[in-house]
Short mmCIF file of N, CA, C and O in Angstrom, two decimals:
data_model
loop_
_atom_site.label_atom_id
_atom_site.label_comp_id
_atom_site.label_asym_id
_atom_site.label_seq_id
_atom_site.Cartn_x
_atom_site.Cartn_y
_atom_site.Cartn_z
N MET A 109 126.81 100.04 80.22
CA MET A 109 127.53 100.07 81.48
C MET A 109 128.38 98.82 81.58
O MET A 109 127.91 97.71 81.35
N ASP A 110 129.63 98.97 81.90
CA ASP A 110 130.49 97.83 82.18
C ASP A 110 130.87 97.88 83.64
O ASP A 110 131.42 98.87 84.12
N GLY A 111 130.59 96.79 84.37
CA GLY A 111 130.90 96.74 85.79
C GLY A 111 129.79 97.36 86.62
O GLY A 111 128.82 97.89 86.12
N GLY A 112 129.91 97.25 87.92
CA GLY A 112 128.95 97.86 88.83
C GLY A 112 127.66 97.07 88.96
O GLY A 112 127.61 95.88 88.71
N ILE A 113 126.61 97.77 89.37
CA ILE A 113 125.30 97.18 89.61
C ILE A 113 124.32 97.72 88.58
O ILE A 113 124.23 98.93 88.40
N MET A 114 123.60 96.84 87.92
CA MET A 114 122.58 97.27 86.97
C MET A 114 121.20 96.85 87.51
O MET A 114 120.94 95.67 87.70
N LEU A 115 120.36 97.85 87.76
CA LEU A 115 118.98 97.59 88.14
C LEU A 115 118.16 97.55 86.85
O LEU A 115 118.25 98.46 86.03
N VAL A 116 117.37 96.51 86.68
CA VAL A 116 116.57 96.35 85.47
C VAL A 116 115.09 96.41 85.85
O VAL A 116 114.64 95.67 86.72
N SER A 117 114.37 97.31 85.19
CA SER A 117 112.97 97.53 85.53
C SER A 117 112.16 97.80 84.28
O SER A 117 112.64 98.42 83.34
N ARG A 118 110.91 97.36 84.29
CA ARG A 118 109.98 97.73 83.22
C ARG A 118 108.88 98.65 83.73
O ARG A 118 107.93 98.95 83.05
N PHE A 119 109.03 99.10 84.98
CA PHE A 119 108.00 99.93 85.61
C PHE A 119 108.41 101.39 85.64
O PHE A 119 109.57 101.72 85.89
N ASN A 120 107.44 102.26 85.42
CA ASN A 120 107.70 103.70 85.45
C ASN A 120 107.72 104.20 86.89
O ASN A 120 107.00 103.68 87.74
N PRO A 121 108.53 105.23 87.16
CA PRO A 121 108.49 105.84 88.48
C PRO A 121 107.10 106.40 88.76
O PRO A 121 106.39 106.76 87.84
N GLY A 122 106.73 106.45 90.01
CA GLY A 122 105.44 107.00 90.38
C GLY A 122 104.38 105.94 90.62
O GLY A 122 103.30 106.26 91.08
N ILE A 123 104.68 104.69 90.26
CA ILE A 123 103.78 103.59 90.62
C ILE A 123 104.57 102.66 91.52
O ILE A 123 105.79 102.73 91.58
N GLY A 124 103.90 101.78 92.22
CA GLY A 124 104.49 100.96 93.27
C GLY A 124 105.89 100.43 93.02
O GLY A 124 106.86 100.85 93.65
N ILE A 125 106.03 99.49 92.09
CA ILE A 125 107.33 98.87 91.87
C ILE A 125 108.32 99.87 91.28
O ILE A 125 109.51 99.85 91.61
N GLY A 126 107.85 100.75 90.42
CA GLY A 126 108.73 101.78 89.86
C GLY A 126 109.29 102.69 90.93
O GLY A 126 110.46 103.08 90.90
N THR A 127 108.47 103.05 91.91
CA THR A 127 108.92 103.88 93.03
C THR A 127 109.95 103.13 93.86
O THR A 127 110.98 103.69 94.27
N TYR A 128 109.69 101.85 94.13
CA TYR A 128 110.64 101.01 94.87
C TYR A 128 112.01 101.03 94.17
O TYR A 128 113.05 101.25 94.80
N THR A 129 112.01 100.81 92.86
CA THR A 129 113.26 100.72 92.11
C THR A 129 113.98 102.06 92.06
O THR A 129 115.20 102.12 92.20
N GLN A 130 113.23 103.15 91.88
CA GLN A 130 113.85 104.48 91.89
C GLN A 130 114.50 104.75 93.25
O GLN A 130 115.60 105.30 93.32
N SER A 131 113.83 104.39 94.32
CA SER A 131 114.39 104.59 95.67
C SER A 131 115.62 103.74 95.90
O SER A 131 116.62 104.20 96.48
N LEU A 132 115.58 102.50 95.44
CA LEU A 132 116.74 101.62 95.56
C LEU A 132 117.92 102.18 94.76
O LEU A 132 119.05 102.21 95.24
N HIS A 133 117.63 102.65 93.57
CA HIS A 133 118.68 103.25 92.73
C HIS A 133 119.32 104.46 93.42
O HIS A 133 120.54 104.59 93.47
N ALA A 134 118.49 105.33 93.96
CA ALA A 134 119.01 106.52 94.65
C ALA A 134 119.88 106.12 95.84
O ALA A 134 120.95 106.70 96.05
N ALA A 135 119.43 105.13 96.61
CA ALA A 135 120.22 104.69 97.78
C ALA A 135 121.55 104.07 97.34
O ALA A 135 122.60 104.35 97.94
N LEU A 136 121.53 103.25 96.30
CA LEU A 136 122.78 102.65 95.82
C LEU A 136 123.73 103.71 95.28
O LEU A 136 124.95 103.62 95.47
N CYS A 137 123.19 104.71 94.61
CA CYS A 137 124.03 105.78 94.06
C CYS A 137 124.73 106.58 95.17
O CYS A 137 125.84 107.05 94.98
N ARG A 138 124.08 106.72 96.31
CA ARG A 138 124.72 107.43 97.43
C ARG A 138 125.94 106.66 97.93
O ARG A 138 126.92 107.25 98.35
N HIS A 139 125.87 105.34 97.88
CA HIS A 139 126.97 104.51 98.39
C HIS A 139 127.97 104.13 97.31
O HIS A 139 129.11 103.82 97.62
N ARG A 140 127.55 104.15 96.08
CA ARG A 140 128.39 103.71 94.97
C ARG A 140 128.06 104.55 93.73
O ARG A 140 127.52 104.04 92.75
N PRO A 141 128.37 105.84 93.75
CA PRO A 141 127.88 106.76 92.72
C PRO A 141 128.28 106.42 91.29
O PRO A 141 127.51 106.63 90.38
N SER A 142 129.47 105.91 91.07
CA SER A 142 129.88 105.67 89.69
C SER A 142 129.62 104.24 89.24
O SER A 142 129.84 103.91 88.09
N GLY A 143 129.11 103.40 90.12
CA GLY A 143 128.96 102.00 89.76
C GLY A 143 127.55 101.48 89.79
O GLY A 143 127.33 100.29 89.94
N THR A 144 126.55 102.37 89.62
CA THR A 144 125.16 101.93 89.66
C THR A 144 124.40 102.55 88.48
O THR A 144 124.53 103.73 88.22
N ALA A 145 123.64 101.72 87.79
CA ALA A 145 122.84 102.21 86.67
C ALA A 145 121.43 101.65 86.76
O ALA A 145 121.24 100.51 87.19
N LEU A 146 120.47 102.45 86.37
CA LEU A 146 119.09 102.01 86.28
C LEU A 146 118.76 101.83 84.81
O LEU A 146 118.87 102.77 84.03
N PHE A 147 118.41 100.64 84.42
CA PHE A 147 118.11 100.32 83.04
C PHE A 147 116.60 100.13 82.90
O PHE A 147 116.05 99.15 83.38
N GLN A 148 115.93 101.11 82.31
CA GLN A 148 114.48 101.07 82.14
C GLN A 148 114.15 100.40 80.81
O GLN A 148 114.65 100.82 79.77
N VAL A 149 113.34 99.38 80.84
CA VAL A 149 112.89 98.69 79.63
C VAL A 149 111.47 99.14 79.34
O VAL A 149 110.59 99.05 80.21
N LYS A 150 111.25 99.65 78.17
CA LYS A 150 109.92 100.11 77.78
C LYS A 150 109.16 98.96 77.12
O LYS A 150 109.44 98.59 75.98
N VAL A 151 108.23 98.38 77.85
CA VAL A 151 107.44 97.27 77.35
C VAL A 151 106.14 97.84 76.80
O VAL A 151 105.44 98.57 77.51
N PRO A 152 105.79 97.53 75.55
CA PRO A 152 104.53 98.04 75.01
C PRO A 152 103.35 97.60 75.87
O PRO A 152 103.33 96.49 76.39
N LYS A 153 102.40 98.50 76.02
CA LYS A 153 101.23 98.19 76.86
C LYS A 153 100.15 97.53 76.00
O LYS A 153 99.53 98.16 75.17
N HIS A 154 100.02 96.24 76.21
CA HIS A 154 98.93 95.49 75.60
C HIS A 154 98.69 94.26 76.46
O HIS A 154 99.39 94.03 77.44
N ARG A 155 97.72 93.46 76.10
CA ARG A 155 97.28 92.35 76.95
C ARG A 155 98.39 91.33 77.20
O ARG A 155 98.38 90.65 78.20
N THR A 156 99.33 91.19 76.28
CA THR A 156 100.38 90.19 76.44
C THR A 156 101.67 90.77 77.00
O THR A 156 102.69 90.10 77.02
N SER A 157 101.63 92.02 77.46
CA SER A 157 102.88 92.67 77.87
C SER A 157 103.60 91.91 78.98
O SER A 157 104.83 91.83 78.96
N GLU A 158 102.86 91.35 79.94
CA GLU A 158 103.53 90.63 81.02
C GLU A 158 104.18 89.34 80.54
O GLU A 158 105.25 88.97 80.98
N VAL A 159 103.54 88.66 79.62
CA VAL A 159 104.10 87.41 79.10
C VAL A 159 105.31 87.69 78.22
O VAL A 159 106.29 86.96 78.26
N LEU A 160 105.26 88.77 77.45
CA LEU A 160 106.36 89.09 76.54
C LEU A 160 107.47 89.91 77.17
O LEU A 160 108.52 90.10 76.56
N ALA A 161 107.25 90.41 78.38
CA ALA A 161 108.25 91.27 79.03
C ALA A 161 109.65 90.65 79.09
O ALA A 161 110.63 91.35 78.84
N PRO A 162 109.80 89.36 79.41
CA PRO A 162 111.17 88.80 79.43
C PRO A 162 111.88 88.94 78.09
O PRO A 162 113.08 89.22 78.04
N LEU A 163 111.13 88.78 76.99
CA LEU A 163 111.74 88.92 75.67
C LEU A 163 112.14 90.37 75.39
O LEU A 163 113.18 90.63 74.78
N TRP A 164 111.31 91.31 75.86
CA TRP A 164 111.67 92.73 75.70
C TRP A 164 112.93 93.06 76.50
O TRP A 164 113.81 93.77 76.01
N VAL A 165 113.02 92.56 77.72
CA VAL A 165 114.22 92.79 78.54
C VAL A 165 115.43 92.20 77.83
O VAL A 165 116.47 92.84 77.69
N TRP A 166 115.29 90.97 77.35
CA TRP A 166 116.37 90.30 76.64
C TRP A 166 116.84 91.14 75.45
O TRP A 166 118.02 91.35 75.24
N TRP A 167 115.88 91.62 74.67
CA TRP A 167 116.21 92.37 73.46
C TRP A 167 116.84 93.73 73.78
O TRP A 167 117.86 94.11 73.22
N TYR A 168 116.23 94.49 74.71
CA TYR A 168 116.73 95.82 75.04
C TYR A 168 118.10 95.78 75.71
O TYR A 168 118.90 96.68 75.58
N LEU A 169 118.34 94.72 76.47
CA LEU A 169 119.60 94.65 77.20
C LEU A 169 120.79 94.57 76.26
O LEU A 169 121.87 95.08 76.57
N GLY A 170 120.61 93.94 75.11
CA GLY A 170 121.69 93.85 74.13
C GLY A 170 122.96 93.30 74.75
O GLY A 170 122.94 92.32 75.47
N GLY A 171 124.08 93.95 74.48
CA GLY A 171 125.37 93.49 74.99
C GLY A 171 125.81 94.19 76.26
O GLY A 171 126.96 94.06 76.66
N ARG A 172 124.92 94.94 76.90
CA ARG A 172 125.30 95.65 78.12
C ARG A 172 125.72 94.65 79.20
O ARG A 172 125.07 93.65 79.42
N ARG A 173 126.80 94.96 79.88
CA ARG A 173 127.35 94.06 80.91
C ARG A 173 127.46 94.77 82.24
O ARG A 173 127.60 95.99 82.30
N SER A 174 127.43 93.99 83.30
CA SER A 174 127.55 94.52 84.65
C SER A 174 128.12 93.44 85.55
O SER A 174 128.15 92.26 85.19
N ASP A 175 128.56 93.84 86.75
CA ASP A 175 129.06 92.87 87.72
C ASP A 175 127.93 92.19 88.48
O ASP A 175 128.08 91.08 88.96
N LEU A 176 126.81 92.90 88.63
CA LEU A 176 125.66 92.39 89.36
C LEU A 176 124.39 92.93 88.70
O LEU A 176 124.33 94.11 88.36
N TYR A 177 123.40 92.06 88.54
CA TYR A 177 122.12 92.45 87.97
C TYR A 177 121.05 92.29 89.03
O TYR A 177 121.03 91.30 89.75
N HIS A 178 120.19 93.29 89.12
CA HIS A 178 119.08 93.23 90.06
C HIS A 178 117.81 93.57 89.30
O HIS A 178 117.65 94.68 88.81
N ALA A 179 116.91 92.60 89.22
CA ALA A 179 115.62 92.79 88.57
C ALA A 179 114.57 93.09 89.62
O ALA A 179 114.55 92.46 90.68
N ASP A 180 113.70 94.05 89.33
CA ASP A 180 112.69 94.44 90.31
C ASP A 180 111.38 93.66 90.17
O ASP A 180 110.42 93.93 90.86
N TYR A 181 111.37 92.68 89.29
CA TYR A 181 110.16 91.88 89.11
C TYR A 181 110.55 90.59 88.40
O TYR A 181 111.56 90.53 87.71
N THR A 182 109.73 89.57 88.55
CA THR A 182 110.10 88.26 88.02
C THR A 182 110.26 88.26 86.50
O THR A 182 111.16 87.60 85.98
N ASP A 183 109.42 88.98 85.76
CA ASP A 183 109.57 88.94 84.31
C ASP A 183 110.85 89.62 83.84
O ASP A 183 111.48 89.17 82.88
N SER A 184 111.28 90.68 84.52
CA SER A 184 112.56 91.29 84.18
C SER A 184 113.70 90.33 84.47
O SER A 184 114.66 90.23 83.70
N ALA A 185 113.60 89.60 85.58
CA ALA A 185 114.63 88.62 85.93
C ALA A 185 114.71 87.52 84.88
O ALA A 185 115.80 87.06 84.53
N LEU A 186 113.56 87.09 84.35
CA LEU A 186 113.57 86.06 83.32
C LEU A 186 114.29 86.53 82.06
O LEU A 186 115.00 85.75 81.42
N GLY A 187 114.13 87.80 81.73
CA GLY A 187 114.87 88.35 80.59
C GLY A 187 116.37 88.29 80.83
O GLY A 187 117.15 88.00 79.91
N LEU A 188 116.80 88.52 82.07
CA LEU A 188 118.22 88.43 82.40
C LEU A 188 118.70 86.98 82.38
O LEU A 188 119.83 86.70 81.96
N VAL A 189 117.86 86.06 82.80
CA VAL A 189 118.21 84.63 82.73
C VAL A 189 118.39 84.22 81.27
O VAL A 189 119.33 83.49 80.93
N LEU A 190 117.50 84.71 80.40
CA LEU A 190 117.62 84.39 78.97
C LEU A 190 118.94 84.90 78.40
O LEU A 190 119.52 84.27 77.51
N LYS A 191 119.42 86.02 78.93
CA LYS A 191 120.70 86.58 78.49
C LYS A 191 121.89 85.94 79.22
O LYS A 191 123.02 86.28 78.96
N ARG A 192 121.58 85.06 80.17
CA ARG A 192 122.60 84.40 80.98
C ARG A 192 123.45 85.40 81.75
O ARG A 192 124.67 85.33 81.77
N ARG A 193 122.78 86.36 82.37
CA ARG A 193 123.46 87.39 83.15
C ARG A 193 123.51 86.98 84.62
O ARG A 193 122.48 86.68 85.22
N HIS A 194 124.71 86.99 85.18
CA HIS A 194 124.91 86.62 86.58
C HIS A 194 126.01 87.47 87.16
O HIS A 194 126.86 87.94 86.43
N PRO A 195 126.07 87.62 88.47
CA PRO A 195 125.09 87.20 89.47
C PRO A 195 123.79 87.98 89.33
O PRO A 195 123.78 89.13 88.93
N LEU A 196 122.72 87.30 89.70
CA LEU A 196 121.38 87.85 89.51
C LEU A 196 120.60 87.83 90.82
O LEU A 196 120.49 86.80 91.47
N VAL A 197 120.06 89.00 91.16
CA VAL A 197 119.19 89.17 92.33
C VAL A 197 117.84 89.62 91.80
O VAL A 197 117.77 90.44 90.90
N VAL A 198 116.77 89.07 92.37
CA VAL A 198 115.42 89.51 91.97
C VAL A 198 114.63 89.88 93.22
O VAL A 198 114.75 89.22 94.25
N THR A 199 113.88 90.95 93.11
CA THR A 199 112.94 91.32 94.17
C THR A 199 111.57 90.79 93.77
O THR A 199 111.09 91.06 92.67
N VAL A 200 110.96 90.02 94.67
CA VAL A 200 109.61 89.51 94.46
C VAL A 200 108.70 90.26 95.43
O VAL A 200 108.91 90.23 96.64
N HIS A 201 107.72 90.95 94.88
CA HIS A 201 106.87 91.81 95.69
C HIS A 201 105.68 91.09 96.29
O HIS A 201 105.20 91.45 97.37
N ASP A 202 105.16 90.09 95.58
CA ASP A 202 103.98 89.38 96.09
C ASP A 202 103.81 88.07 95.33
O ASP A 202 104.57 87.78 94.41
N ASP A 203 102.81 87.32 95.71
CA ASP A 203 102.50 86.06 95.03
C ASP A 203 101.11 86.10 94.41
O ASP A 203 100.43 85.08 94.32
N ILE A 204 100.68 87.25 93.97
CA ILE A 204 99.33 87.41 93.44
C ILE A 204 99.01 86.41 92.32
O ILE A 204 97.92 85.85 92.30
N PRO A 205 99.95 86.13 91.38
CA PRO A 205 99.60 85.15 90.36
C PRO A 205 99.30 83.76 90.92
O PRO A 205 98.53 83.01 90.34
N PHE A 206 99.89 83.41 92.05
CA PHE A 206 99.60 82.13 92.69
C PHE A 206 98.33 82.22 93.54
O PHE A 206 97.55 81.29 93.61
N ARG A 207 98.17 83.34 94.21
CA ARG A 207 97.05 83.51 95.14
C ARG A 207 95.71 83.67 94.41
O ARG A 207 94.68 83.22 94.87
N TYR A 208 95.74 84.38 93.27
CA TYR A 208 94.51 84.64 92.51
C TYR A 208 94.68 84.16 91.06
O TYR A 208 94.63 84.96 90.13
N PRO A 209 94.83 82.86 90.85
CA PRO A 209 95.11 82.38 89.50
C PRO A 209 93.97 82.59 88.51
O PRO A 209 94.21 82.71 87.31
N SER A 210 92.74 82.69 88.98
CA SER A 210 91.61 82.84 88.05
C SER A 210 91.59 84.22 87.40
O SER A 210 90.86 84.43 86.43
N ASP A 211 92.40 85.16 87.90
CA ASP A 211 92.46 86.50 87.31
C ASP A 211 93.25 86.53 86.00
O ASP A 211 93.25 87.54 85.32
N ARG A 212 93.94 85.44 85.69
CA ARG A 212 94.83 85.42 84.52
C ARG A 212 94.45 84.30 83.56
O ARG A 212 93.88 83.29 83.95
N HIS A 213 94.85 84.47 82.32
CA HIS A 213 94.66 83.46 81.29
C HIS A 213 95.48 82.22 81.67
O HIS A 213 96.58 82.35 82.20
N PRO A 214 94.98 81.01 81.39
CA PRO A 214 95.72 79.79 81.74
C PRO A 214 97.14 79.73 81.16
O PRO A 214 98.06 79.24 81.82
N LEU A 215 97.33 80.23 79.94
CA LEU A 215 98.69 80.23 79.38
C LEU A 215 99.61 81.17 80.14
O LEU A 215 100.79 80.89 80.32
N TRP A 216 99.08 82.31 80.59
CA TRP A 216 99.88 83.23 81.39
C TRP A 216 100.27 82.56 82.70
O TRP A 216 101.41 82.66 83.13
N ARG A 217 99.33 81.87 83.34
CA ARG A 217 99.62 81.19 84.61
C ARG A 217 100.70 80.13 84.42
O ARG A 217 101.61 80.00 85.22
N LEU A 218 100.60 79.38 83.32
CA LEU A 218 101.61 78.36 83.03
C LEU A 218 102.98 79.00 82.81
O LEU A 218 103.98 78.54 83.35
N ALA A 219 103.01 80.07 82.03
CA ALA A 219 104.28 80.76 81.77
C ALA A 219 104.88 81.30 83.07
O ALA A 219 106.10 81.20 83.29
N TYR A 220 104.04 81.85 83.93
CA TYR A 220 104.52 82.39 85.19
C TYR A 220 105.08 81.28 86.08
O TYR A 220 106.14 81.42 86.67
N LYS A 221 104.36 80.17 86.14
CA LYS A 221 104.80 79.05 86.99
C LYS A 221 106.14 78.48 86.49
O LYS A 221 107.06 78.25 87.27
N LEU A 222 106.24 78.27 85.18
CA LEU A 222 107.49 77.77 84.62
C LEU A 222 108.63 78.77 84.81
O LEU A 222 109.75 78.39 85.13
N GLY A 223 108.31 80.05 84.62
CA GLY A 223 109.32 81.09 84.83
C GLY A 223 109.81 81.13 86.26
O GLY A 223 111.01 81.26 86.52
N PHE A 224 108.89 80.98 87.19
CA PHE A 224 109.27 81.01 88.60
C PHE A 224 110.15 79.81 88.95
O PHE A 224 111.12 79.94 89.71
N MET A 225 109.86 78.65 88.38
CA MET A 225 110.69 77.47 88.62
C MET A 225 112.10 77.70 88.09
O MET A 225 113.08 77.33 88.73
N LEU A 226 112.20 78.32 86.92
CA LEU A 226 113.51 78.63 86.35
C LEU A 226 114.27 79.61 87.22
O LEU A 226 115.47 79.44 87.48
N LEU A 227 113.58 80.64 87.71
CA LEU A 227 114.24 81.63 88.57
C LEU A 227 114.75 81.01 89.86
O LEU A 227 115.81 81.39 90.35
N LYS A 228 114.00 80.06 90.41
CA LYS A 228 114.45 79.40 91.65
C LYS A 228 115.81 78.74 91.44
O LYS A 228 116.63 78.72 92.34
N ARG A 229 116.04 78.25 90.25
CA ARG A 229 117.31 77.56 89.97
C ARG A 229 118.42 78.52 89.56
O ARG A 229 119.59 78.21 89.76
N ARG A 230 118.07 79.64 88.96
CA ARG A 230 119.09 80.50 88.35
C ARG A 230 119.42 81.77 89.12
O ARG A 230 120.44 82.39 88.84
N CYS A 231 118.57 82.20 90.03
CA CYS A 231 118.85 83.43 90.78
C CYS A 231 119.83 83.15 91.90
O CYS A 231 119.78 82.12 92.55
N ASP A 232 120.70 84.10 92.12
CA ASP A 232 121.67 83.98 93.21
C ASP A 232 121.08 84.43 94.53
O ASP A 232 121.53 83.99 95.58
N ALA A 233 120.08 85.30 94.47
CA ALA A 233 119.41 85.76 95.70
C ALA A 233 118.02 86.26 95.33
O ALA A 233 117.79 86.76 94.23
N VAL A 234 117.10 86.10 96.29
CA VAL A 234 115.73 86.61 96.13
C VAL A 234 115.46 87.52 97.32
O VAL A 234 115.73 87.16 98.47
N ILE A 235 114.94 88.69 97.03
CA ILE A 235 114.55 89.65 98.06
C ILE A 235 113.04 89.74 98.06
O ILE A 235 112.42 89.84 96.99
N THR A 236 112.44 89.70 99.24
CA THR A 236 111.01 89.98 99.33
C THR A 236 110.85 91.29 100.09
O THR A 236 111.70 91.67 100.88
N VAL A 237 109.75 91.96 99.82
CA VAL A 237 109.55 93.28 100.42
C VAL A 237 108.85 93.22 101.77
O VAL A 237 108.69 94.24 102.42
N SER A 238 108.45 92.00 102.17
CA SER A 238 107.81 91.86 103.48
C SER A 238 107.93 90.42 103.96
O SER A 238 108.14 89.50 103.15
N LYS A 239 107.77 90.24 105.24
CA LYS A 239 107.76 88.88 105.80
C LYS A 239 106.55 88.10 105.28
O LYS A 239 106.62 86.89 105.08
N HIS A 240 105.46 88.80 105.06
CA HIS A 240 104.25 88.17 104.54
C HIS A 240 104.51 87.59 103.14
O HIS A 240 104.15 86.44 102.85
N SER A 241 105.14 88.39 102.28
CA SER A 241 105.46 87.90 100.93
C SER A 241 106.42 86.71 101.00
O SER A 241 106.26 85.74 100.26
N LYS A 242 107.40 86.79 101.87
CA LYS A 242 108.34 85.68 102.02
C LYS A 242 107.61 84.40 102.43
O LYS A 242 107.81 83.34 101.83
N ARG A 243 106.74 84.51 103.40
CA ARG A 243 105.98 83.35 103.87
C ARG A 243 105.12 82.77 102.74
O ARG A 243 105.09 81.56 102.52
N ASP A 244 104.44 83.65 102.00
CA ASP A 244 103.59 83.19 100.91
C ASP A 244 104.41 82.47 99.83
O ASP A 244 104.01 81.42 99.33
N LEU A 245 105.55 83.03 99.49
CA LEU A 245 106.39 82.41 98.46
C LEU A 245 106.94 81.06 98.92
O LEU A 245 107.02 80.11 98.13
N LEU A 246 107.32 80.98 100.16
CA LEU A 246 107.83 79.70 100.69
C LEU A 246 106.73 78.63 100.67
O LEU A 246 107.02 77.46 100.46
N GLN A 247 105.47 79.03 100.86
CA GLN A 247 104.36 78.09 100.79
C GLN A 247 104.21 77.49 99.39
O GLN A 247 103.74 76.38 99.22
N HIS A 248 104.63 78.26 98.38
CA HIS A 248 104.53 77.79 96.98
C HIS A 248 105.80 77.09 96.52
O HIS A 248 105.95 76.79 95.34
N GLY A 249 106.71 76.87 97.44
CA GLY A 249 107.95 76.15 97.12
C GLY A 249 109.00 77.06 96.55
O GLY A 249 109.91 76.63 95.91
#
């Protein structure tokens, strides 16, 4: 796709974030039918999939270009940052990695924290799905 809006997702439709992205895509298509694309990245399902997801997004994206990129999750956004794609919007759904850090491996937590710091500097806009999520994220800086 050249031009328009590219939604980048690694989630399948029918689950939370995948449903959100499918609905967003449908709404954008109603307003801008020829200028919106949904780019699904197939990330292999294994224990390191979340840590490696930015690299998968980077690799799958290849040379595809757009006027605006919207990632539906932080790891997809990091893949776009690695590709130096701008303007970049990311939707952050929650702060679970910060709220429940003991649920994850220490290296995953470190990667997530560093990734989030990078996104704060490189994203043009951040969307949260609720006031609660916004408040929680602001508490983490």
